[in-house]
Amino acid sequence: MFSHEEDDLESFRFITSQLVVGGNVKQQQIVKAFGVSAISVKRSVKRLREHGPKGFFRQSARTRSAHVLTPEVKAKVQKCLERGQSVSETGKKFNIKSSTIHKAIQSGQLEKKKRQKALRSKETKVSVP
């Protein structure tokens, strides 16, 4: 008997693939019983055969970490953003990828000045008889 958390998709794929590879069920039975696509079952079975359990549970080789912005650089970047300079221009100025600045904005480390839209006055046409 197998069990896994409801939202643990990788465990589900691993367990169902084990059942297929072990000859206990057919792929089509998994498709019908759980309402998943046939191609997803085939891919999972292939992954199990080629990579074993590690194919489902290994840590990602690429770990994401934010570029460390020193307080000094953050202050300079923040001043540029407050003056209305774009993220792209600011990044080029300090040789920092714009994605790094965007991540800092999203995490609350920096604040981007919201651009004000130019007010357009509505012109009214008056016809003179």
Coordinates of C-alpha atoms in Angstrom, one line a residue:
M1 CA 0.0 0.0 0.0
F2 CA 1.2 3.5 -0.9
S3 CA 0.3 6.9 0.4
H4 CA 1.4 10.4 -0.3
E5 CA 0.3 14.0 0.3
E6 CA -2.6 15.1 -1.9
D7 CA -0.5 17.8 -3.6
D8 CA 2.7 15.7 -3.9
L9 CA 2.6 15.2 -7.7
E10 CA 6.0 13.6 -7.9
S11 CA 5.2 10.9 -5.4
F12 CA 2.0 10.2 -7.2
R13 CA 3.9 9.8 -10.5
F14 CA 6.5 7.6 -8.9
I15 CA 4.0 5.3 -7.2
T16 CA 1.9 4.9 -10.3
S17 CA 5.0 4.3 -12.4
Q18 CA 6.1 1.6 -10.0
L19 CA 2.8 -0.1 -10.3
V20 CA 3.1 -0.1 -14.1
V21 CA 6.7 -1.2 -14.2
G22 CA 6.1 -3.9 -11.6
G23 CA 3.3 -5.4 -13.8
N24 CA 0.6 -4.8 -11.3
V25 CA -1.5 -2.5 -13.5
K26 CA -1.6 -1.3 -17.1
Q27 CA -1.0 2.3 -18.0
Q28 CA -4.6 2.6 -19.3
Q29 CA -5.9 1.5 -15.9
I30 CA -4.0 4.4 -14.2
V31 CA -5.4 6.8 -16.8
K32 CA -9.0 5.7 -16.1
A33 CA -8.7 5.4 -12.4
F34 CA -7.1 8.8 -11.7
G35 CA -8.2 10.8 -14.7
V36 CA -4.7 11.7 -15.9
S37 CA -3.5 11.9 -19.4
A38 CA -1.9 8.8 -21.1
I39 CA 1.1 10.8 -22.1
S40 CA 1.9 11.8 -18.5
V41 CA 1.8 8.2 -17.4
K42 CA 4.1 7.2 -20.3
R43 CA 6.5 10.0 -19.4
S44 CA 6.6 9.0 -15.7
V45 CA 7.1 5.3 -16.6
K46 CA 9.9 6.3 -18.9
R47 CA 11.5 8.5 -16.3
L48 CA 11.4 5.6 -13.7
R49 CA 13.0 3.2 -16.1
E50 CA 15.7 5.5 -17.2
H51 CA 16.5 7.3 -13.9
G52 CA 15.0 5.2 -11.1
P53 CA 13.5 6.9 -8.0
K54 CA 16.1 9.7 -8.2
G55 CA 14.4 10.9 -11.4
F56 CA 11.4 11.9 -9.2
F57 CA 13.0 13.1 -6.0
R58 CA 16.5 14.5 -6.7
Q59 CA 17.3 18.1 -5.9
S60 CA 17.4 20.5 -8.7
A61 CA 20.9 20.9 -10.0
R62 CA 20.3 24.6 -10.4
T63 CA 19.6 26.5 -7.2
R64 CA 18.3 29.9 -7.4
S65 CA 19.7 32.6 -5.3
A66 CA 19.4 36.3 -5.5
H67 CA 22.4 38.3 -6.4
V68 CA 23.6 39.9 -3.3
L69 CA 23.1 43.7 -3.4
T70 CA 25.3 45.5 -0.9
P71 CA 23.5 48.3 1.1
E72 CA 25.7 50.8 -0.8
V73 CA 24.6 49.6 -4.2
K74 CA 21.0 49.3 -3.1
A75 CA 21.0 52.9 -2.0
K76 CA 22.4 54.0 -5.4
V77 CA 20.0 51.9 -7.3
Q78 CA 17.1 53.2 -5.2
K79 CA 18.0 56.8 -5.9
C80 CA 18.0 56.1 -9.7
L81 CA 14.6 54.4 -9.4
E82 CA 13.2 57.3 -7.4
R83 CA 14.3 59.7 -10.1
G84 CA 12.2 57.7 -12.5
Q85 CA 15.1 55.9 -14.3
S86 CA 14.0 52.6 -15.7
V87 CA 15.2 49.3 -14.3
S88 CA 17.0 48.5 -17.5
E89 CA 18.9 51.8 -17.5
T90 CA 19.7 51.5 -13.8
G91 CA 21.0 48.0 -14.3
K92 CA 23.3 49.0 -17.2
K93 CA 24.6 51.9 -15.1
F94 CA 25.7 49.6 -12.3
N95 CA 26.4 46.5 -14.3
I96 CA 23.6 44.6 -12.7
K97 CA 21.1 42.4 -14.5
S98 CA 17.7 44.0 -14.6
S99 CA 16.2 40.7 -13.3
T100 CA 18.2 41.2 -10.1
I101 CA 16.7 44.6 -9.6
H102 CA 13.3 43.3 -10.4
K103 CA 13.7 40.5 -7.8
A104 CA 14.8 43.1 -5.2
I105 CA 11.7 45.2 -6.0
Q106 CA 9.4 42.1 -5.7
S107 CA 11.0 41.1 -2.4
G108 CA 10.5 44.6 -1.0
Q109 CA 14.2 45.5 -0.8
L110 CA 13.8 48.3 -3.4
E111 CA 10.8 50.4 -4.4
K112 CA 10.2 51.4 -7.9
K113 CA 8.7 54.8 -8.5
K114 CA 5.4 54.5 -10.2
R115 CA 5.3 56.5 -13.4
Q116 CA 2.6 59.0 -13.6
K117 CA 0.5 58.9 -16.7
A118 CA 0.4 62.2 -18.5
L119 CA -3.0 63.9 -18.1
R120 CA -4.7 64.3 -21.3
S121 CA -7.1 67.1 -21.6
K122 CA -10.2 66.4 -23.5
E123 CA -10.7 68.8 -26.3
T124 CA -14.2 69.8 -27.0
K125 CA -15.1 70.8 -30.4
V126 CA -17.5 73.6 -30.7
S127 CA -19.1 74.3 -34.0
V128 CA -20.1 77.9 -34.6
P129 CA -23.1 78.4 -36.8

